[in-house]
Tab-separated table of C-alpha atoms and ligand atoms in Angstrom:
chain	number	residue	atom	x	y	z
B	1	UNK	CA	18.237	-0.987	-0.261
B	2	UNK	CA	18.267	1.854	2.246
B	3	UNK	CA	14.875	2.461	3.864
B	4	UNK	CA	14.163	6.118	4.525
B	5	UNK	CA	12.001	6.780	7.606
B	6	UNK	CA	10.034	10.034	7.548
B	7	UNK	CA	8.258	11.308	10.637
B	8	UNK	CA	5.059	13.200	9.943
B	9	UNK	CA	3.048	15.417	12.236
B	10	UNK	CA	-0.758	15.217	11.998
B	11	UNK	CA	-1.110	18.805	13.214
B	12	UNK	CA	0.863	20.197	10.255
B	13	UNK	CA	1.232	17.712	7.405
B	14	UNK	CA	4.419	18.399	5.475
B	15	UNK	CA	3.318	18.539	1.834
B	16	UNK	CA	6.874	18.442	0.508
B	17	UNK	CA	7.590	15.141	2.284
B	18	UNK	CA	4.226	13.710	1.207
B	19	UNK	CA	4.999	14.607	-2.415
B	20	UNK	CA	8.371	12.890	-2.060
B	21	UNK	CA	6.627	9.726	-0.776
B	22	UNK	CA	4.041	9.967	-3.567
B	23	UNK	CA	6.840	10.198	-6.148
B	24	UNK	CA	8.389	6.969	-4.841
B	25	UNK	CA	5.076	5.219	-5.371
B	26	UNK	CA	4.476	6.669	-8.835
B	27	UNK	CA	7.907	5.392	-9.860
B	28	UNK	CA	6.968	1.881	-8.818
B	29	UNK	CA	8.555	1.853	-5.342
B	30	UNK	CA	7.090	0.788	-1.989
B	31	UNK	CA	6.158	3.045	0.946
B	32	UNK	CA	4.757	1.873	4.294
B	33	UNK	CA	2.259	4.302	5.770
B	34	UNK	CA	0.024	4.632	8.833
B	35	UNK	CA	-3.727	4.087	8.663
B	36	UNK	CA	-6.276	4.045	11.486
B	37	UNK	CA	-6.307	0.219	11.447
B	38	UNK	CA	-2.682	-0.970	11.056
B	39	UNK	CA	0.308	0.168	8.963
B	40	UNK	CA	-0.019	-0.571	5.246
B	41	UNK	CA	2.699	-1.544	2.753
B	42	UNK	CA	1.796	0.587	-0.237
B	43	UNK	CA	2.514	0.219	-3.936
B	44	UNK	CA	0.800	1.633	-7.044
B	45	UNK	CA	-2.358	-0.498	-7.368
B	46	UNK	CA	-2.510	0.002	-11.135
B	47	UNK	CA	1.081	-1.135	-11.696
B	48	UNK	CA	1.470	-4.940	-11.843
B	49	UNK	CA	5.191	-4.689	-11.137
B	50	UNK	CA	4.505	-2.842	-7.852
B	51	UNK	CA	2.122	-5.600	-6.750
B	52	UNK	CA	4.830	-8.160	-7.459
B	53	UNK	CA	7.268	-6.177	-5.300
B	54	UNK	CA	4.767	-6.083	-2.416
B	55	UNK	CA	4.407	-9.872	-2.425
B	56	UNK	CA	8.172	-10.236	-2.511
B	57	UNK	CA	8.871	-7.745	0.307
B	58	UNK	CA	6.341	-9.441	2.589
B	59	UNK	CA	7.066	-12.998	1.526
B	60	UNK	CA	3.331	-13.209	0.856
B	61	UNK	CA	1.781	-15.876	-1.377
B	62	UNK	CA	0.745	-14.174	-4.621
B	63	UNK	CA	-2.772	-15.687	-4.567
B	64	UNK	CA	-3.543	-13.508	-1.529
B	65	UNK	CA	-5.102	-10.337	-2.978
B	66	UNK	CA	-4.301	-6.776	-1.864
B	67	UNK	CA	-6.683	-4.083	-0.663
B	68	UNK	CA	-6.758	-0.977	-2.881
B	69	UNK	CA	-6.859	2.253	-0.876
B	70	UNK	CA	-8.469	5.383	-2.264
B	71	UNK	CA	-8.837	8.905	-0.893
B	72	UNK	CA	-11.928	10.128	-2.752
B	73	UNK	CA	-15.296	8.402	-3.239
B	74	UNK	CA	-15.461	9.559	-6.854
B	75	UNK	CA	-12.346	7.519	-7.694
B	76	UNK	CA	-14.152	4.261	-6.912
B	77	UNK	CA	-15.743	3.857	-10.348
B	78	UNK	CA	-12.334	3.606	-12.028
B	79	UNK	CA	-11.598	0.345	-10.254
B	80	UNK	CA	-15.023	-1.076	-9.281
B	81	UNK	CA	-18.266	-1.773	-11.157
B	82	UNK	CA	-21.835	-2.938	-10.388
B	83	UNK	CA	-21.972	-0.926	-7.174
B	84	UNK	CA	-25.103	-2.068	-5.324
B	85	UNK	CA	-27.477	0.126	-3.283
B	86	UNK	CA	-26.312	-1.754	-0.123
B	87	UNK	CA	-22.716	-0.878	-0.951
B	88	UNK	CA	-23.711	2.783	-1.379
B	89	UNK	CA	-25.342	2.772	2.044
B	90	UNK	CA	-22.343	1.146	3.685
B	91	UNK	CA	-19.984	3.685	2.133
B	92	UNK	CA	-22.277	6.498	3.205
B	93	UNK	CA	-22.162	5.264	6.811
B	94	UNK	CA	-18.618	3.989	7.220
B	95	UNK	CA	-16.318	5.683	4.690
B	96	UNK	CA	-13.808	7.033	5.292
B	97	UNK	CA	-13.076	4.373	7.917
B	98	UNK	CA	-12.089	0.790	8.780
B	99	UNK	CA	-14.397	-0.969	6.293
B	100	UNK	CA	-13.161	-2.762	3.169
B	101	UNK	CA	-15.693	-3.609	0.454
B	102	UNK	CA	-15.312	-6.243	-2.268
B	103	UNK	CA	-16.610	-5.224	-5.727
B	104	UNK	CA	-16.428	-6.585	-9.268
B	105	UNK	CA	-13.248	-5.038	-10.661
B	106	UNK	CA	-12.757	-2.987	-13.823
B	107	UNK	CA	-10.087	-3.641	-16.486
B	108	UNK	CA	-7.931	-0.939	-14.910
B	109	UNK	CA	-6.983	-3.176	-12.005
B	110	UNK	CA	-4.227	-5.632	-12.902
B	111	UNK	CA	-4.680	-9.304	-12.000
B	112	UNK	CA	-1.487	-9.123	-9.901
B	113	UNK	CA	-3.199	-6.716	-7.483
B	114	UNK	CA	-6.225	-8.959	-6.988
B	115	UNK	CA	-4.392	-12.276	-6.832
B	116	UNK	CA	-6.038	-13.262	-10.099
B	117	UNK	CA	-9.603	-12.657	-8.845
B	118	UNK	CA	-12.263	-10.806	-10.865
B	119	UNK	CA	-13.140	-8.819	-7.737
B	120	UNK	CA	-11.254	-6.016	-6.006
B	121	UNK	CA	-11.114	-5.046	-2.326
B	122	UNK	CA	-11.387	-1.280	-1.740
B	123	UNK	CA	-11.027	0.865	1.362
B	124	UNK	CA	-11.038	4.600	1.974
B	125	UNK	CA	-9.021	5.233	5.166
B	126	UNK	CA	-9.922	7.983	7.611
B	127	UNK	CA	-6.328	8.587	8.691
B	128	UNK	CA	-5.149	12.012	7.460
B	129	UNK	CA	-1.614	10.885	6.564
B	130	UNK	CA	-2.963	7.883	4.651
B	131	UNK	CA	-5.422	10.058	2.771
B	132	UNK	CA	-2.869	12.741	1.855
B	133	UNK	CA	-0.313	10.094	0.849
B	134	UNK	CA	-2.823	8.273	-1.394
B	135	UNK	CA	-3.642	11.530	-3.172
B	136	UNK	CA	0.047	12.337	-3.611
B	137	UNK	CA	0.543	8.857	-5.095
B	138	UNK	CA	-2.014	9.162	-7.868
B	139	UNK	CA	-5.083	7.928	-5.994
B	140	UNK	CA	-4.857	4.121	-5.959
B	141	UNK	CA	-2.578	2.483	-3.406
B	142	UNK	CA	-2.505	-1.308	-3.052
B	143	UNK	CA	-1.590	-2.101	0.527
B	144	UNK	CA	-1.633	-5.218	2.640
B	145	UNK	CA	-0.588	-4.938	6.273
B	146	UNK	CA	3.072	-3.854	6.535
B	147	UNK	CA	4.449	-6.981	8.205
B	148	UNK	CA	6.397	-9.988	7.032
B	149	UNK	CA	3.832	-12.606	6.029
B	150	UNK	CA	2.722	-14.707	9.013
B	151	UNK	CA	3.841	-12.193	11.667
B	152	UNK	CA	1.501	-9.934	13.650
B	153	UNK	CA	0.416	-6.816	11.748
B	154	UNK	CA	2.312	-3.632	12.546
B	155	UNK	CA	0.805	-0.812	14.585
B	156	UNK	CA	3.877	1.452	14.870
B	157	UNK	CA	6.599	2.561	12.433
B	158	UNK	CA	9.155	0.796	14.668
B	159	UNK	CA	7.337	-2.525	14.071
B	160	UNK	CA	7.445	-1.861	10.332
B	161	UNK	CA	11.187	-1.238	10.538
B	162	UNK	CA	11.664	-4.512	12.417
B	163	UNK	CA	10.003	-6.447	9.606
B	164	UNK	CA	10.733	-4.506	6.421
B	165	UNK	CA	13.872	-2.382	6.867
B	166	UNK	CA	16.084	-2.802	3.796
B	167	UNK	CA	13.248	-4.247	1.703
B	168	UNK	CA	11.247	-1.091	0.920
B	169	UNK	CA	12.077	2.483	-0.098
B	170	UNK	CA	10.314	4.434	2.630
B	171	UNK	CA	8.331	4.348	5.883
B	172	UNK	CA	6.012	7.190	6.899
B	173	UNK	CA	5.917	7.386	10.698
B	174	UNK	CA	2.602	8.653	12.071
B	175	UNK	CA	2.888	7.146	15.560
B	176	UNK	CA	0.656	4.416	16.909
B	177	UNK	CA	-2.289	3.174	14.803
B	178	UNK	CA	-5.441	4.058	16.730
B	179	UNK	CA	-7.535	0.929	16.068
B	180	UNK	CA	-4.816	-1.713	15.941
B	181	UNK	CA	-6.756	-4.433	14.082
B	182	UNK	CA	-7.288	-4.780	10.327
B	183	UNK	CA	-10.452	-3.511	8.656
B	184	UNK	CA	-13.769	-5.342	8.562
B	185	UNK	CA	-14.178	-6.900	5.089
B	186	UNK	CA	-17.635	-7.125	3.508
B	187	UNK	CA	-18.246	-8.695	0.105
B	188	UNK	CA	-20.822	-6.619	-1.797
B	189	UNK	CA	-20.068	-8.156	-5.199
B	190	UNK	CA	-22.991	-10.594	-5.009
B	191	UNK	CA	-26.683	-10.543	-4.144
B	192	UNK	CA	-26.356	-10.276	-0.348
B	193	UNK	CA	-23.527	-8.635	1.636
B	194	UNK	CA	-21.283	-11.138	3.436
B	195	UNK	CA	-18.743	-10.456	6.214
B	196	UNK	CA	-15.441	-12.062	5.225
B	197	UNK	CA	-13.345	-10.716	8.099
B	198	UNK	CA	-14.596	-9.217	11.400
B	199	UNK	CA	-13.229	-5.859	12.553
B	200	UNK	CA	-14.157	-2.895	14.728
B	201	UNK	CA	-17.085	-2.128	12.434
B	202	UNK	CA	-19.179	-4.908	13.890
B	203	UNK	CA	-21.910	-7.093	12.447
B	204	UNK	CA	-24.443	-5.171	14.586
B	205	UNK	CA	-23.273	-1.835	13.131
B	206	UNK	CA	-23.476	-3.138	9.557
B	207	UNK	CA	-26.930	-4.672	10.104
B	208	UNK	CA	-28.223	-1.375	11.452
B	209	UNK	CA	-27.531	0.038	7.968
B	210	UNK	CA	-28.372	-2.754	5.505
B	211	UNK	CA	-30.433	-5.255	7.496
B	212	UNK	CA	-29.485	-8.881	7.928
B	213	UNK	CA	-25.976	-9.646	6.799
B	214	UNK	CA	-24.355	-13.040	6.237
B	215	UNK	CA	-21.075	-14.208	7.740
B	216	UNK	CA	-18.632	-16.318	5.732
B	217	UNK	CA	-19.078	-19.912	6.933
B	218	UNK	CA	-15.327	-20.330	7.236
B	219	UNK	CA	-15.387	-17.716	10.033
B	220	UNK	CA	-18.191	-19.477	11.877
B	221	UNK	CA	-16.557	-22.891	11.717
B	222	UNK	CA	-12.862	-22.109	11.776
B	223	UNK	CA	-10.547	-25.047	11.344
B	224	UNK	CA	-13.139	-26.835	9.177
B	225	UNK	CA	-12.518	-27.656	5.529
B	226	UNK	CA	-14.676	-24.759	4.343
B	227	UNK	CA	-12.554	-22.469	2.181
B	228	UNK	CA	-12.662	-18.815	3.325
B	229	UNK	CA	-13.873	-16.315	0.716
B	230	UNK	CA	-11.079	-13.897	1.683
B	231	UNK	CA	-8.091	-15.914	0.458
B	232	UNK	CA	-5.812	-14.399	3.111
B	233	UNK	CA	-7.896	-15.839	5.924
B	234	UNK	CA	-6.722	-19.354	5.153
B	235	UNK	CA	-3.128	-18.688	6.136
B	236	UNK	CA	-1.816	-18.964	9.680
B	237	UNK	CA	-1.516	-15.336	10.492
B	238	UNK	CA	-0.705	-12.810	13.146
B	239	UNK	CA	1.561	-15.300	14.822
B	240	UNK	CA	4.094	-14.557	17.541
B	241	UNK	CA	7.328	-16.570	17.635
B	242	UNK	CA	6.314	-18.467	20.776
B	243	UNK	CA	3.616	-21.107	20.632
B	244	UNK	CA	0.291	-19.573	21.706
B	245	UNK	CA	-2.504	-21.486	23.413
B	246	UNK	CA	-5.853	-20.028	24.498
B	247	UNK	CA	-7.487	-21.205	27.730
B	248	UNK	CA	-11.260	-20.739	27.781
B	249	UNK	CA	-13.818	-21.084	30.585
B	250	UNK	CA	-14.926	-19.228	33.709
B	251	UNK	CA	-12.304	-16.802	34.943
B	252	UNK	CA	-11.318	-18.627	38.140
B	253	UNK	CA	-10.896	-21.959	36.393
B	254	UNK	CA	-8.909	-20.275	33.601
B	255	UNK	CA	-6.516	-18.650	36.088
B	256	UNK	CA	-6.036	-21.944	37.939
B	257	UNK	CA	-5.335	-23.869	34.725
B	258	UNK	CA	-2.966	-21.240	33.318
B	259	UNK	CA	-1.035	-21.156	36.611
B	260	UNK	CA	-0.735	-24.939	36.494
B	261	UNK	CA	0.381	-24.978	32.838
B	262	UNK	CA	2.901	-22.169	33.333
B	263	UNK	CA	4.339	-23.940	36.350
B	264	UNK	CA	4.658	-27.170	34.398
B	265	UNK	CA	6.398	-25.417	31.493
B	266	UNK	CA	8.816	-23.506	33.695
B	267	UNK	CA	9.708	-26.605	35.714
B	268	UNK	CA	11.132	-27.970	32.499
B	269	UNK	CA	13.482	-24.978	32.505
B	270	UNK	CA	11.594	-23.093	29.787
B	271	UNK	CA	9.950	-19.685	30.022
B	272	UNK	CA	6.209	-19.162	29.679
B	273	UNK	CA	4.195	-16.014	29.052
B	274	UNK	CA	0.649	-15.117	30.075
B	275	UNK	CA	-1.563	-12.837	28.019
B	276	UNK	CA	-4.197	-11.522	30.415
B	277	UNK	CA	-6.789	-8.808	30.835
B	278	UNK	CA	-5.977	-5.899	33.132
B	279	UNK	CA	-8.567	-7.147	35.657
B	280	UNK	CA	-7.076	-10.632	36.009
B	281	UNK	CA	-3.335	-10.143	35.501
B	282	UNK	CA	-2.827	-10.129	39.283
B	283	UNK	CA	-3.964	-13.747	39.485
B	284	UNK	CA	-0.789	-15.083	37.904
B	285	UNK	CA	2.134	-15.768	40.169
B	286	UNK	CA	4.624	-17.127	37.665
B	287	UNK	CA	5.725	-16.563	34.084
B	288	UNK	CA	5.990	-13.311	32.167
B	289	UNK	CA	2.548	-11.722	32.526
B	290	UNK	CA	1.399	-9.039	30.076
B	291	UNK	CA	-1.873	-7.152	30.179
B	292	UNK	CA	-3.551	-6.447	26.851
B	293	UNK	CA	-6.088	-4.004	28.326
B	294	UNK	CA	-9.317	-3.895	30.274
B	295	UNK	CA	-12.258	-6.151	29.428
B	296	UNK	CA	-14.444	-3.084	29.878
B	297	UNK	CA	-12.562	-1.361	27.027
B	298	UNK	CA	-12.571	-3.686	24.029
B	299	UNK	CA	-11.076	-0.904	21.904
B	300	UNK	CA	-8.059	-0.858	24.175
B	301	UNK	CA	-7.553	-4.612	23.763
B	302	UNK	CA	-7.818	-4.259	19.985
B	303	UNK	CA	-5.250	-1.461	19.981
B	304	UNK	CA	-2.681	-3.393	22.010
B	305	UNK	CA	-3.064	-7.012	20.903
B	306	UNK	CA	-0.434	-7.079	18.151
B	307	UNK	CA	1.942	-4.914	20.130
B	308	UNK	CA	1.822	-7.312	23.089
B	309	UNK	CA	2.341	-10.324	20.797
B	310	UNK	CA	5.399	-8.588	19.336
B	311	UNK	CA	6.687	-7.741	22.842
B	312	UNK	CA	6.705	-11.445	23.658
B	313	UNK	CA	8.910	-11.952	20.608
B	314	UNK	CA	11.585	-9.844	22.318
B	315	UNK	CA	11.712	-12.245	25.280
B	316	UNK	CA	12.874	-15.794	26.022
B	317	UNK	CA	9.274	-17.005	26.241
B	318	UNK	CA	8.606	-20.111	24.110
B	319	UNK	CA	4.991	-20.749	25.112
B	320	UNK	CA	2.239	-18.183	25.748
B	321	UNK	CA	-1.020	-19.016	27.504
B	322	UNK	CA	-3.775	-16.522	26.775
B	323	UNK	CA	-7.065	-15.818	28.430
B	324	UNK	CA	-10.054	-15.818	26.125
B	325	UNK	CA	-12.206	-12.747	25.407
B	326	UNK	CA	-15.944	-12.198	24.897
B	327	UNK	CA	-16.918	-13.023	21.336
B	328	UNK	CA	-19.475	-10.264	20.711
B	329	UNK	CA	-19.031	-6.915	18.957
B	330	UNK	CA	-15.337	-5.938	18.712
B	331	UNK	CA	-14.574	-9.075	20.708
B	332	UNK	CA	-15.457	-11.074	17.586
B	333	UNK	CA	-12.551	-9.408	15.769
B	334	UNK	CA	-10.212	-9.793	18.738
B	335	UNK	CA	-10.983	-13.519	19.103
B	336	UNK	CA	-10.710	-14.053	15.328
B	337	UNK	CA	-7.123	-12.705	15.388
B	338	UNK	CA	-6.184	-14.434	18.644
B	339	UNK	CA	-7.465	-17.806	17.391
B	340	UNK	CA	-5.487	-17.408	14.186
B	341	UNK	CA	-2.348	-16.502	16.132
B	342	UNK	CA	-2.900	-19.646	18.194
B	343	UNK	CA	-3.488	-21.808	15.135
B	344	UNK	CA	-6.878	-22.542	16.794
B	345	UNK	CA	-5.378	-24.311	19.791
B	346	UNK	CA	-7.844	-23.850	22.658
B	347	UNK	CA	-8.012	-25.620	26.012
B	348	UNK	CA	-11.506	-25.669	27.527
B	349	UNK	CA	-11.702	-25.744	31.320
P	1	AMP	P1	-4.260	-7.544	4.582
P	1	AMP	O1	-4.223	-6.320	3.769
P	1	AMP	O2	-2.901	-8.091	4.899
P	1	AMP	O3	-5.122	-7.340	5.778
P	1	AMP	O4	-4.953	-8.638	3.696
P	1	AMP	C1	-6.038	-8.303	2.876
P	1	AMP	C2	-7.165	-9.242	3.090
P	1	AMP	O5	-8.199	-8.918	2.171
P	1	AMP	C3	-6.775	-10.686	2.848
P	1	AMP	O6	-7.350	-11.523	3.827
P	1	AMP	C4	-7.385	-10.934	1.489
P	1	AMP	O7	-7.644	-12.274	1.274
P	1	AMP	C5	-8.630	-10.066	1.494
P	1	AMP	N1	-9.038	-9.704	0.135
P	1	AMP	C6	-8.419	-8.828	-0.693
P	1	AMP	N2	-9.022	-8.774	-1.899
P	1	AMP	C7	-10.050	-9.655	-1.852
P	1	AMP	C8	-11.044	-10.064	-2.791
P	1	AMP	N3	-11.090	-9.565	-4.021
P	1	AMP	N4	-11.938	-10.991	-2.387
P	1	AMP	C9	-11.912	-11.485	-1.129
P	1	AMP	N5	-10.984	-11.142	-0.204
P	1	AMP	C10	-10.064	-10.245	-0.549
P	2	MG	MG1	-2.113	-8.924	6.814
């Protein structure tokens, strides 16, 4: 299949092109599109056949449910029921934006879209192209991240092409995704809201709106036998091709240990990479060193993480040693993704 790439300009959205993309979706095809978090691989959420195509294009296990994207609050009731007062408050504060909420689903949503669950994940993106595209598509777009399953999520149209060219009908190019990490997921289908996946809408921000909020135990004790409530969180994810290992401890000790490990690896004739913060990248004398951004700008690290992991894929590097990052606020989301990419391999120094 030929994949058509369409460049769109935020300053003057081309309605004709958006209608063309919407028509592809209405006819059951797949269109990748930019959102403020990462690129999404969209299909008609109310069409079971489209959901099947999404799983196939990504090579994603079909028990891993998709997030349904909407463009208007009033469309929510068609796909979700039992909307709690907490959910209303969260939507009031954070929609449109990088927050996904889990509700009880209505009959309208096919089981293929929700991986057989009786709940549905819903998000209303803030991105103008995403919003216009969803409206042109009939209002309900099922979209996981637009990457091949197991690879880092895509934050540019070029990344999407790398992974999905020839497997989908169309890619809408809106430049670089501003946030760079997937949405925060909060389950509001039961008594108390629970965070299932951390994101740039932090626990502190959510608690300021609805009071104390629980965190899925599987996130607190990763690597344990506790089954995550977001089925997708159980898969090794966001992984670069090279083996990734995180080194954690005080910054001097971390630099010393990474230098030693890189030296050891390269003495065996293999190439090593270092994933470092802007402040400490100068401490590494060997290996391919890449900065992911300043520790003082967590947003910047979030934006660049997947891009840097993909850049390593273009190189000869077979082992990457990464510094660790603070685990509070947005750092919680950054470390969640980094730990998953590393398959939870951490060296403490
Ligand atoms: P992705 O769109 O690739 O970021 O993946 C969507 C994430 O949302 C996966 O981790 C899913 O497991 C999670 N998710 C989607 N629907 C549900 C649901 N109904 N209940 C819990 N988690 C969900
Ligand atoms: Mg994903």
